[in-house]
Short mmCIF file of C-alpha atoms in Angstrom, two decimals:
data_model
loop_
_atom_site.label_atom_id
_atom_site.label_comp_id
_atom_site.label_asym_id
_atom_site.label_seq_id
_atom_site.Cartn_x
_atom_site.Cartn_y
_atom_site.Cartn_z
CA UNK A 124 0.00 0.00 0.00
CA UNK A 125 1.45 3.26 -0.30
CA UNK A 126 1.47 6.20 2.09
CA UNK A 127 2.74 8.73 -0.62
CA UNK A 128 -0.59 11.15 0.13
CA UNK A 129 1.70 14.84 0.50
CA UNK A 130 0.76 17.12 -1.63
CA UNK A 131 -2.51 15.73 -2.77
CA UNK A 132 -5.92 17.18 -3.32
CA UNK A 133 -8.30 16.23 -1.26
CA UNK A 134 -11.80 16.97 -3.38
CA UNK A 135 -13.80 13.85 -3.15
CA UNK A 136 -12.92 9.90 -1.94
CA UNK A 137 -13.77 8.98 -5.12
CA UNK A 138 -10.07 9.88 -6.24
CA UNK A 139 -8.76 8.11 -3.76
CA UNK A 140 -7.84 4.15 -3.36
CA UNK A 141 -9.73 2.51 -0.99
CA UNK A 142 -6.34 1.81 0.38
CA UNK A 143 -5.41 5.23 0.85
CA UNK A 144 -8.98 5.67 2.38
CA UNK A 145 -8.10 3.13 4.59
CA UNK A 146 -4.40 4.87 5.90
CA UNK A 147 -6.53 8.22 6.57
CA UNK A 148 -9.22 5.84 8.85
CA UNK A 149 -6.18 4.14 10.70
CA UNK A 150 -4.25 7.36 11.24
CA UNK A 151 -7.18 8.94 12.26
CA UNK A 152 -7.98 6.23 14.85
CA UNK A 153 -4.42 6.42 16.42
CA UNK A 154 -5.20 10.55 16.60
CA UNK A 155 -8.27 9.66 18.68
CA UNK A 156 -6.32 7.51 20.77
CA UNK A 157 -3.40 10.55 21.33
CA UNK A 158 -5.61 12.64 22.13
CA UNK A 159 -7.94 10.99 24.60
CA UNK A 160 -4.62 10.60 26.96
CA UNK A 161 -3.24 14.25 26.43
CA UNK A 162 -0.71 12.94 24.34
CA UNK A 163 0.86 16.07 22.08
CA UNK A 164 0.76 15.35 18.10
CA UNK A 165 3.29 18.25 17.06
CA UNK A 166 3.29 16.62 13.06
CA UNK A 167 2.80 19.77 11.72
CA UNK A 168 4.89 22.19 13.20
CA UNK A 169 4.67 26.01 12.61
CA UNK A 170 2.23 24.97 9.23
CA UNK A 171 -0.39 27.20 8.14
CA UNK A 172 -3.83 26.13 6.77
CA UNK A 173 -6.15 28.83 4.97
CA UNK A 174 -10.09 28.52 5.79
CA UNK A 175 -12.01 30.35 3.22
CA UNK A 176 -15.63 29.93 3.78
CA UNK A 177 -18.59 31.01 1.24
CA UNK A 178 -20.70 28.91 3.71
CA UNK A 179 -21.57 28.65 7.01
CA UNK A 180 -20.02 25.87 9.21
CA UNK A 181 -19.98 24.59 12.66
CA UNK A 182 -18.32 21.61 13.05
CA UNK A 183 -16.44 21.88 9.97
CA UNK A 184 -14.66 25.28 10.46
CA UNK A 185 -13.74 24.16 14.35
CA UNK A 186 -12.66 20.93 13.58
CA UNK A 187 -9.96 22.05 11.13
CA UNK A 188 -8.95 24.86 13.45
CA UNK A 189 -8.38 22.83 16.42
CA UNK A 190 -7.13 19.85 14.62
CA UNK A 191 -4.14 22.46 13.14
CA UNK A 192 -3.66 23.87 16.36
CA UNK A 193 -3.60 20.16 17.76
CA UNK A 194 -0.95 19.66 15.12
CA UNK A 195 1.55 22.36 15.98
CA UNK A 196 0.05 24.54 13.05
CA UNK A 197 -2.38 27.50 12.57
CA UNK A 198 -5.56 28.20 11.00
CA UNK A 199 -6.77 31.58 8.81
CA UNK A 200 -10.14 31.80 9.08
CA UNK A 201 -10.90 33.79 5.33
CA UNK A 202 -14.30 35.44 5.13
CA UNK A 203 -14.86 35.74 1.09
CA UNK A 204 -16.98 38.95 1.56
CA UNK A 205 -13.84 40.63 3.10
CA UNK A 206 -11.20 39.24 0.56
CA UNK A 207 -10.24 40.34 -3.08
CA UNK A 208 -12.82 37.59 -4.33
CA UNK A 209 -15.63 40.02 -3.79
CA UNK A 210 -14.22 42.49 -6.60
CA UNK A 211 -13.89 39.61 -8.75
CA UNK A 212 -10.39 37.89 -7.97
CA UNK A 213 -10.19 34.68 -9.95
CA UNK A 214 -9.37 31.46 -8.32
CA UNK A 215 -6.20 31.20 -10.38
CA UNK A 216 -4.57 34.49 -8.59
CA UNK A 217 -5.88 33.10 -5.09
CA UNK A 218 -4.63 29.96 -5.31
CA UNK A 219 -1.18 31.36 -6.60
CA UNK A 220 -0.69 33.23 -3.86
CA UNK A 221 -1.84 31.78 -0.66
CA UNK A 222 -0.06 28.26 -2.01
CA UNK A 223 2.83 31.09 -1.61
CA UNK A 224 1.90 31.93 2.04
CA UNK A 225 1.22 28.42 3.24
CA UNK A 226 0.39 24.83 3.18
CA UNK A 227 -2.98 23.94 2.61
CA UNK A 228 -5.73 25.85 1.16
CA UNK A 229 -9.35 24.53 2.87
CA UNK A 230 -12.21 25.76 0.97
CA UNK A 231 -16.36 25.65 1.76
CA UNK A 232 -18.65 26.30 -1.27
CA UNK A 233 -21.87 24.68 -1.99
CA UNK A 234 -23.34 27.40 -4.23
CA UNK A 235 -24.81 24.80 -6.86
CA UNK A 236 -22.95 24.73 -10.52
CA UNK A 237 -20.31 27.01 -8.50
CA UNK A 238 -18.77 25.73 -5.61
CA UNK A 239 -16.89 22.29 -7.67
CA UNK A 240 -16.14 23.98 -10.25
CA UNK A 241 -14.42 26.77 -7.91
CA UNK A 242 -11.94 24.14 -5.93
CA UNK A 243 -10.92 22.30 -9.47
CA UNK A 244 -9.98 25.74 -10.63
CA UNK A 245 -8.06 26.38 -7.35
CA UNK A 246 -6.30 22.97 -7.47
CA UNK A 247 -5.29 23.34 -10.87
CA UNK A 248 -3.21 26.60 -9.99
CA UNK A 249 -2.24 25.54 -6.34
CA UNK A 250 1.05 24.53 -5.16
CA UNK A 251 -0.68 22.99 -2.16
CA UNK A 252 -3.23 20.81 -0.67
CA UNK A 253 -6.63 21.70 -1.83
CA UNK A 254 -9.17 20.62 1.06
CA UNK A 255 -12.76 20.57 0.34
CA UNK A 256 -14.89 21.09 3.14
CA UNK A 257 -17.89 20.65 1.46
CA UNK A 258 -19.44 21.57 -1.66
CA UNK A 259 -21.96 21.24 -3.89
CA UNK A 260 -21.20 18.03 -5.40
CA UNK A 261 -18.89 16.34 -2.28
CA UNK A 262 -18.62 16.59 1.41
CA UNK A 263 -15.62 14.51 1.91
CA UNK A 264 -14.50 15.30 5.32
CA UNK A 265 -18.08 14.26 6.41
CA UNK A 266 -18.33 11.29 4.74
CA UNK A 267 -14.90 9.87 6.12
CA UNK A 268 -15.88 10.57 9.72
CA UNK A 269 -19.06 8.88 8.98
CA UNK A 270 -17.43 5.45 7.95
CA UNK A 271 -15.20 6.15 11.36
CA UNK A 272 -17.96 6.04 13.27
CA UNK A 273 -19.75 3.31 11.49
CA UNK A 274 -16.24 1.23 11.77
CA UNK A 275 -16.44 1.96 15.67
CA UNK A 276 -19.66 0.60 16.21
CA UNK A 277 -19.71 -2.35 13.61
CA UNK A 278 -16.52 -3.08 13.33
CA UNK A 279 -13.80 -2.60 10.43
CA UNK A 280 -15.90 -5.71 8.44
CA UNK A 281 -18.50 -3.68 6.65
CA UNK A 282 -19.99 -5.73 4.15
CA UNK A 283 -23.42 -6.39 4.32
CA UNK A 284 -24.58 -4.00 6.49
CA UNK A 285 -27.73 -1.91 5.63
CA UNK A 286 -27.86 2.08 4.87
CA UNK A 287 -30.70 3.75 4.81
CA UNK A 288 -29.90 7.58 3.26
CA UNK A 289 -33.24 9.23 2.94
CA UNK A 290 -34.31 12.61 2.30
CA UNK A 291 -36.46 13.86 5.44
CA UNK A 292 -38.15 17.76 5.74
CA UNK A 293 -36.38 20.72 6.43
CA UNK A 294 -37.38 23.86 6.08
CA UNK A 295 -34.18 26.00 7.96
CA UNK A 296 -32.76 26.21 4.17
CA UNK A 297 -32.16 24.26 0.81
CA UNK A 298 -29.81 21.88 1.84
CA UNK A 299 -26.52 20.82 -0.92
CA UNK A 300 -26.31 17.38 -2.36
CA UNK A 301 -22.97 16.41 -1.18
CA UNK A 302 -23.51 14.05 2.33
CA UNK A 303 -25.61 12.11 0.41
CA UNK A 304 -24.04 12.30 -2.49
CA UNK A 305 -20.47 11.39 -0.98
CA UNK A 306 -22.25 8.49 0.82
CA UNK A 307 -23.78 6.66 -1.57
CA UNK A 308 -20.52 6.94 -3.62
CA UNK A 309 -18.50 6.15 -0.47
CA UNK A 310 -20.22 3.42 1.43
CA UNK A 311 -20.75 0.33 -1.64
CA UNK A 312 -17.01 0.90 -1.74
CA UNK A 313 -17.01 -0.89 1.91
CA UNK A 314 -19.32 -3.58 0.97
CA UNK A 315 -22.50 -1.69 2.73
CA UNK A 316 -26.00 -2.27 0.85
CA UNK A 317 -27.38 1.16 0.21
CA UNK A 318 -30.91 2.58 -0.17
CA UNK A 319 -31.11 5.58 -1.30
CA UNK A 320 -34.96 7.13 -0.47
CA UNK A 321 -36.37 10.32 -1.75
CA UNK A 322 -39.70 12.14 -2.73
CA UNK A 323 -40.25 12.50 -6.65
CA UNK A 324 -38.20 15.50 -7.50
CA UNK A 325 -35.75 14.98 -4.93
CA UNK A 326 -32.93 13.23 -7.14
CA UNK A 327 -29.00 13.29 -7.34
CA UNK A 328 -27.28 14.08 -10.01
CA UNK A 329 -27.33 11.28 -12.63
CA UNK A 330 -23.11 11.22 -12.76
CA UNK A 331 -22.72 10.30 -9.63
CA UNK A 332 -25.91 7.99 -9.12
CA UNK A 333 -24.36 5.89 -11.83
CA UNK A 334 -21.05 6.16 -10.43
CA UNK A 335 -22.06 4.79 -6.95
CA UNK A 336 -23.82 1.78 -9.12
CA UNK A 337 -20.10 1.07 -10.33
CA UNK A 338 -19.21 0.93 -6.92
CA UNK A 339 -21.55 -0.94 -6.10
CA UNK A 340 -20.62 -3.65 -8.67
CA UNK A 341 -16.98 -4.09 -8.24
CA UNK A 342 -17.62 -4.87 -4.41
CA UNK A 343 -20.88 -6.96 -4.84
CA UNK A 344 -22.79 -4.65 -2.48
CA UNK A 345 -26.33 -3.63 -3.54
CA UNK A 346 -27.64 0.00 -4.61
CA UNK A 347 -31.43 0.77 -4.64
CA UNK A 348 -33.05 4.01 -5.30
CA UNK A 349 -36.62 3.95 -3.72
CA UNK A 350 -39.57 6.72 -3.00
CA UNK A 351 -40.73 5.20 0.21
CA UNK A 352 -39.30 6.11 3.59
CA UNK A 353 -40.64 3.45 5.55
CA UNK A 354 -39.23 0.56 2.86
CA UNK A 355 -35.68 2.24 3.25
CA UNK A 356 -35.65 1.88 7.03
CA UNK A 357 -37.11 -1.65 7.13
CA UNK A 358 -34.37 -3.69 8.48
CA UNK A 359 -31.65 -1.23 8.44
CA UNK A 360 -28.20 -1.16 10.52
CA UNK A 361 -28.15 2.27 10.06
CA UNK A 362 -30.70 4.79 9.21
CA UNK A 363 -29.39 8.69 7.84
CA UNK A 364 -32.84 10.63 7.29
CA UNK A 365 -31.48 13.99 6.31
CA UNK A 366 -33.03 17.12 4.00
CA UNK A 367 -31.22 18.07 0.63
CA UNK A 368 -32.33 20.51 -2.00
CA UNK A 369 -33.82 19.42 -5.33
CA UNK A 370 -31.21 21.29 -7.27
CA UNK A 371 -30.85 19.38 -9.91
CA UNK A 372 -34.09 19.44 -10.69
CA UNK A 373 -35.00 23.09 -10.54
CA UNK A 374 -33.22 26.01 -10.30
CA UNK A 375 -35.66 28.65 -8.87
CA UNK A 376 -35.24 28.11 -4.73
CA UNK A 377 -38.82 28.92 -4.35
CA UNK A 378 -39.81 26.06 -6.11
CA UNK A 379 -38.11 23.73 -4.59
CA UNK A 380 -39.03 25.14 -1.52
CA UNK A 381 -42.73 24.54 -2.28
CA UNK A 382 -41.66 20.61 -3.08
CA UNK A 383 -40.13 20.11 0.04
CA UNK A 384 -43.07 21.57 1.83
CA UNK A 385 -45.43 19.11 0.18
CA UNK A 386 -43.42 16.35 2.07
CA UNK A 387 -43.48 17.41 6.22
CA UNK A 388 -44.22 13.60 6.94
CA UNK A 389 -40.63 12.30 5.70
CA UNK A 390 -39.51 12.93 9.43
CA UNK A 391 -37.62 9.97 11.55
CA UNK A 392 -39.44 8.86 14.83
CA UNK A 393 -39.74 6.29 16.94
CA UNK A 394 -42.11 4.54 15.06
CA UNK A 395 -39.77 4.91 12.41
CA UNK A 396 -36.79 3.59 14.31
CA UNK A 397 -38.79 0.46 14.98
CA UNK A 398 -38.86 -0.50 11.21
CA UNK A 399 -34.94 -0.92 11.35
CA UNK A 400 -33.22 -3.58 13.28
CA UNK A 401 -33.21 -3.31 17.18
CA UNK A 402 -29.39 -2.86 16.74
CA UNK A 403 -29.91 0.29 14.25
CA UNK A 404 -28.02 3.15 14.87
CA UNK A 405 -28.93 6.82 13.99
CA UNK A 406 -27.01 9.31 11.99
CA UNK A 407 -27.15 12.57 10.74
CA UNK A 408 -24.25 15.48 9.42
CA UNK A 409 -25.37 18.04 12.06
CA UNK A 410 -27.21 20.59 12.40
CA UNK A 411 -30.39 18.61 12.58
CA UNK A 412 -33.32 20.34 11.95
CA UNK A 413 -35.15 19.01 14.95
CA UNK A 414 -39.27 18.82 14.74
CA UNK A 415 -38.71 18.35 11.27
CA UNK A 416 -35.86 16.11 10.07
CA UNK A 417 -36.25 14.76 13.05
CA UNK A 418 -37.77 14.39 16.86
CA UNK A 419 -35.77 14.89 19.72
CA UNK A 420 -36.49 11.18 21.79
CA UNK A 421 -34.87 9.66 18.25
CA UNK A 422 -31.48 11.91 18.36
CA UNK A 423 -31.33 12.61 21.93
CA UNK A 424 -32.09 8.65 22.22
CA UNK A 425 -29.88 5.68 22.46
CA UNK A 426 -29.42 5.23 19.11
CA UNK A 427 -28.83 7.96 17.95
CA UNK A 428 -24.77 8.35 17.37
CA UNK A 429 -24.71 12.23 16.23
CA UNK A 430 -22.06 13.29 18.99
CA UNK A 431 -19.47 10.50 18.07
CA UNK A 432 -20.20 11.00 14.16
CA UNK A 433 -19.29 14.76 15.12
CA UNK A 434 -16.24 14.33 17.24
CA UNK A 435 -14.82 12.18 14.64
CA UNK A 436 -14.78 15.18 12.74
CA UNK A 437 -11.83 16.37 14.60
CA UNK A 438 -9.93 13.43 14.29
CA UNK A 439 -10.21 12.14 10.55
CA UNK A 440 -9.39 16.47 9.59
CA UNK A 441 -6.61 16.32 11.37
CA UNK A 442 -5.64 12.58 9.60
CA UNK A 443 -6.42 14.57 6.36
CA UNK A 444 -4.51 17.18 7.02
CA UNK A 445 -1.73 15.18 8.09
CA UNK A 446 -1.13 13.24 5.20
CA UNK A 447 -1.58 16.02 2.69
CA UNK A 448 0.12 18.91 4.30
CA UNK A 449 3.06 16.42 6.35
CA UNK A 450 3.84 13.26 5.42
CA UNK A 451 6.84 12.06 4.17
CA UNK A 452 8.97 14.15 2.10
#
């Protein structure tokens, strides 16, 4: 296997080996471990990471910030609406110079048809790291953490386990495409059966759909798309109800708006939770848009596993980070 990972974009899993996949989840284990006994990490010494966020982020920002700092490095937190980008600075001359000033450039933009297309243009004229922290085609930091803390509770054996992604109501905003989008591509790899659930009008983009069918192939796990929340959780290990736009389908907010409120019963209860196995865990990106994605007794309940999937955050950034910005020379 190799380890050779410095320097490398980190956009989506998809361009990544499952091996190399596999270094980030091990390394990011043996952070957890360091760090629940106070044990110092110092791999990246004096290193500086840019944060530019369009969007924004809770966990994400906080999680890169403290993992640098936990590193020996230091975060710059880069508002957009304060930079040279709001007078029209291309991503080539941003790229050029902050790969000047640093070591890593993180980057948060889920502005649909934008935010992609804005980090390939960045990697192509960076001399370092590009680190997507989520936009509107991939969320990969979330997705990692989410195997993590599916590993944790399951075990490193995936195969054959049960994943029920489904859209669910939210009304807080028009949520992006990427956590589901980077699961569905993500978890086949590991042998899990997917089910992917939605309303009518509600769908991915076709690319990647097809893509996590390929997936989905080469490891012999299974890949259903279904319009029925109930069937999805029937008999699931896990269960990830969670809102998303319908961007691909329309492009005028208010409609899609209007669709999603025709839909306030795709919401995960109890009831719900009885449908999967008795074993089935709970997930969900954060925030939660409780009363409506969701009711409190499911994610302040036993099953629910929001907190761990959120403090693994912390530790697979910082295995990210790492590997890209450290490694070996």
């Amino acid at each position: 296997m190799g380890s050779m990972l410095r320097g490398k974009h980190f956009i989506t899993t998809q361009e990544f080996k499952k091996e190399e996949i596999d270094l980030m989840l091990d390394l990011a284990a043996d952070l957890k471990r360091r760090f629940a006994v106070g044990e110092l990490t110092p791999w990246l010494l004096y290193k500086t990471v840019f944060m530019i966020f369009f969007d924004e982020s809770t966990r994400t920002r906080n999680s890169i910030e403290a993992g640098i700092t936990q590193l020996g490095g230091h975060a710059h937190f880069l508002n957009p609406k304060v930079m040279q980008t709001a007078h029209g600075e291309v991503a080539k001359d941003t790229a050029q110079i902050l790969s000047r000033y640093g070591h890593a450039i993180a980057v948060r933009h889920c502005a649909y048809k934008i935010g992609n297309d804005y980090l390939r243009a960045l990697a192509k004229y960076s001399d370092v790291p590009i680190l997507n922290l989520q936009d509107d085609f991939y969320h990969p930091m979330q997705v990692l953490a989410d195997l993590m803390t599916i590993q944790e509770r399951f075990g490193k054996n995936t195969r054959g386990l049960k994943v029920a992604i489904t859209w669910a109501y939210a009304e807080s905003h028009l949520k992006p495409l990427s956590v589901p989008q980077s699961q569905i591509l993500l978890f086949p790899r590991y042998g899990m059966d997917v089910t992917l659930a939605y309303p009518k009008g509600f769908d991915l983009m076709p690319e990647i759909v097809e893509q996590a069918k390929k997936n989905a192939e080469e490891t012999g796990a299974k890949f259903e798309i279904i319009h029925d929340m109930d069937e999805a959780f029937k008999d699931a290990d896990i269960v990830i109800p969670k809102s998303w736009g319908g961007f691909f389908v329309s492009d005028d907010p208010e409609t899609i708006m209007a669709e999603v409120r025709k839909h306030k019963d795709w919401i995960c209860t109890p009831e719900r939770m009885k449908l999967a196995k008795k074993h089935a865990v709970y997930m969900h990106a954060l925030p939660a848009d409780r009363g409506r994605e969701v009711v409190d007794e499911v994610i302040d309940g036993p099953q629910s596993i929001v907190i761990d999937e959120a403090e693994n955050r912390l530790h697979t950034a910082k295995a990210v980070m790492a590997l890209t910005m450290g490694g070996r020379p």
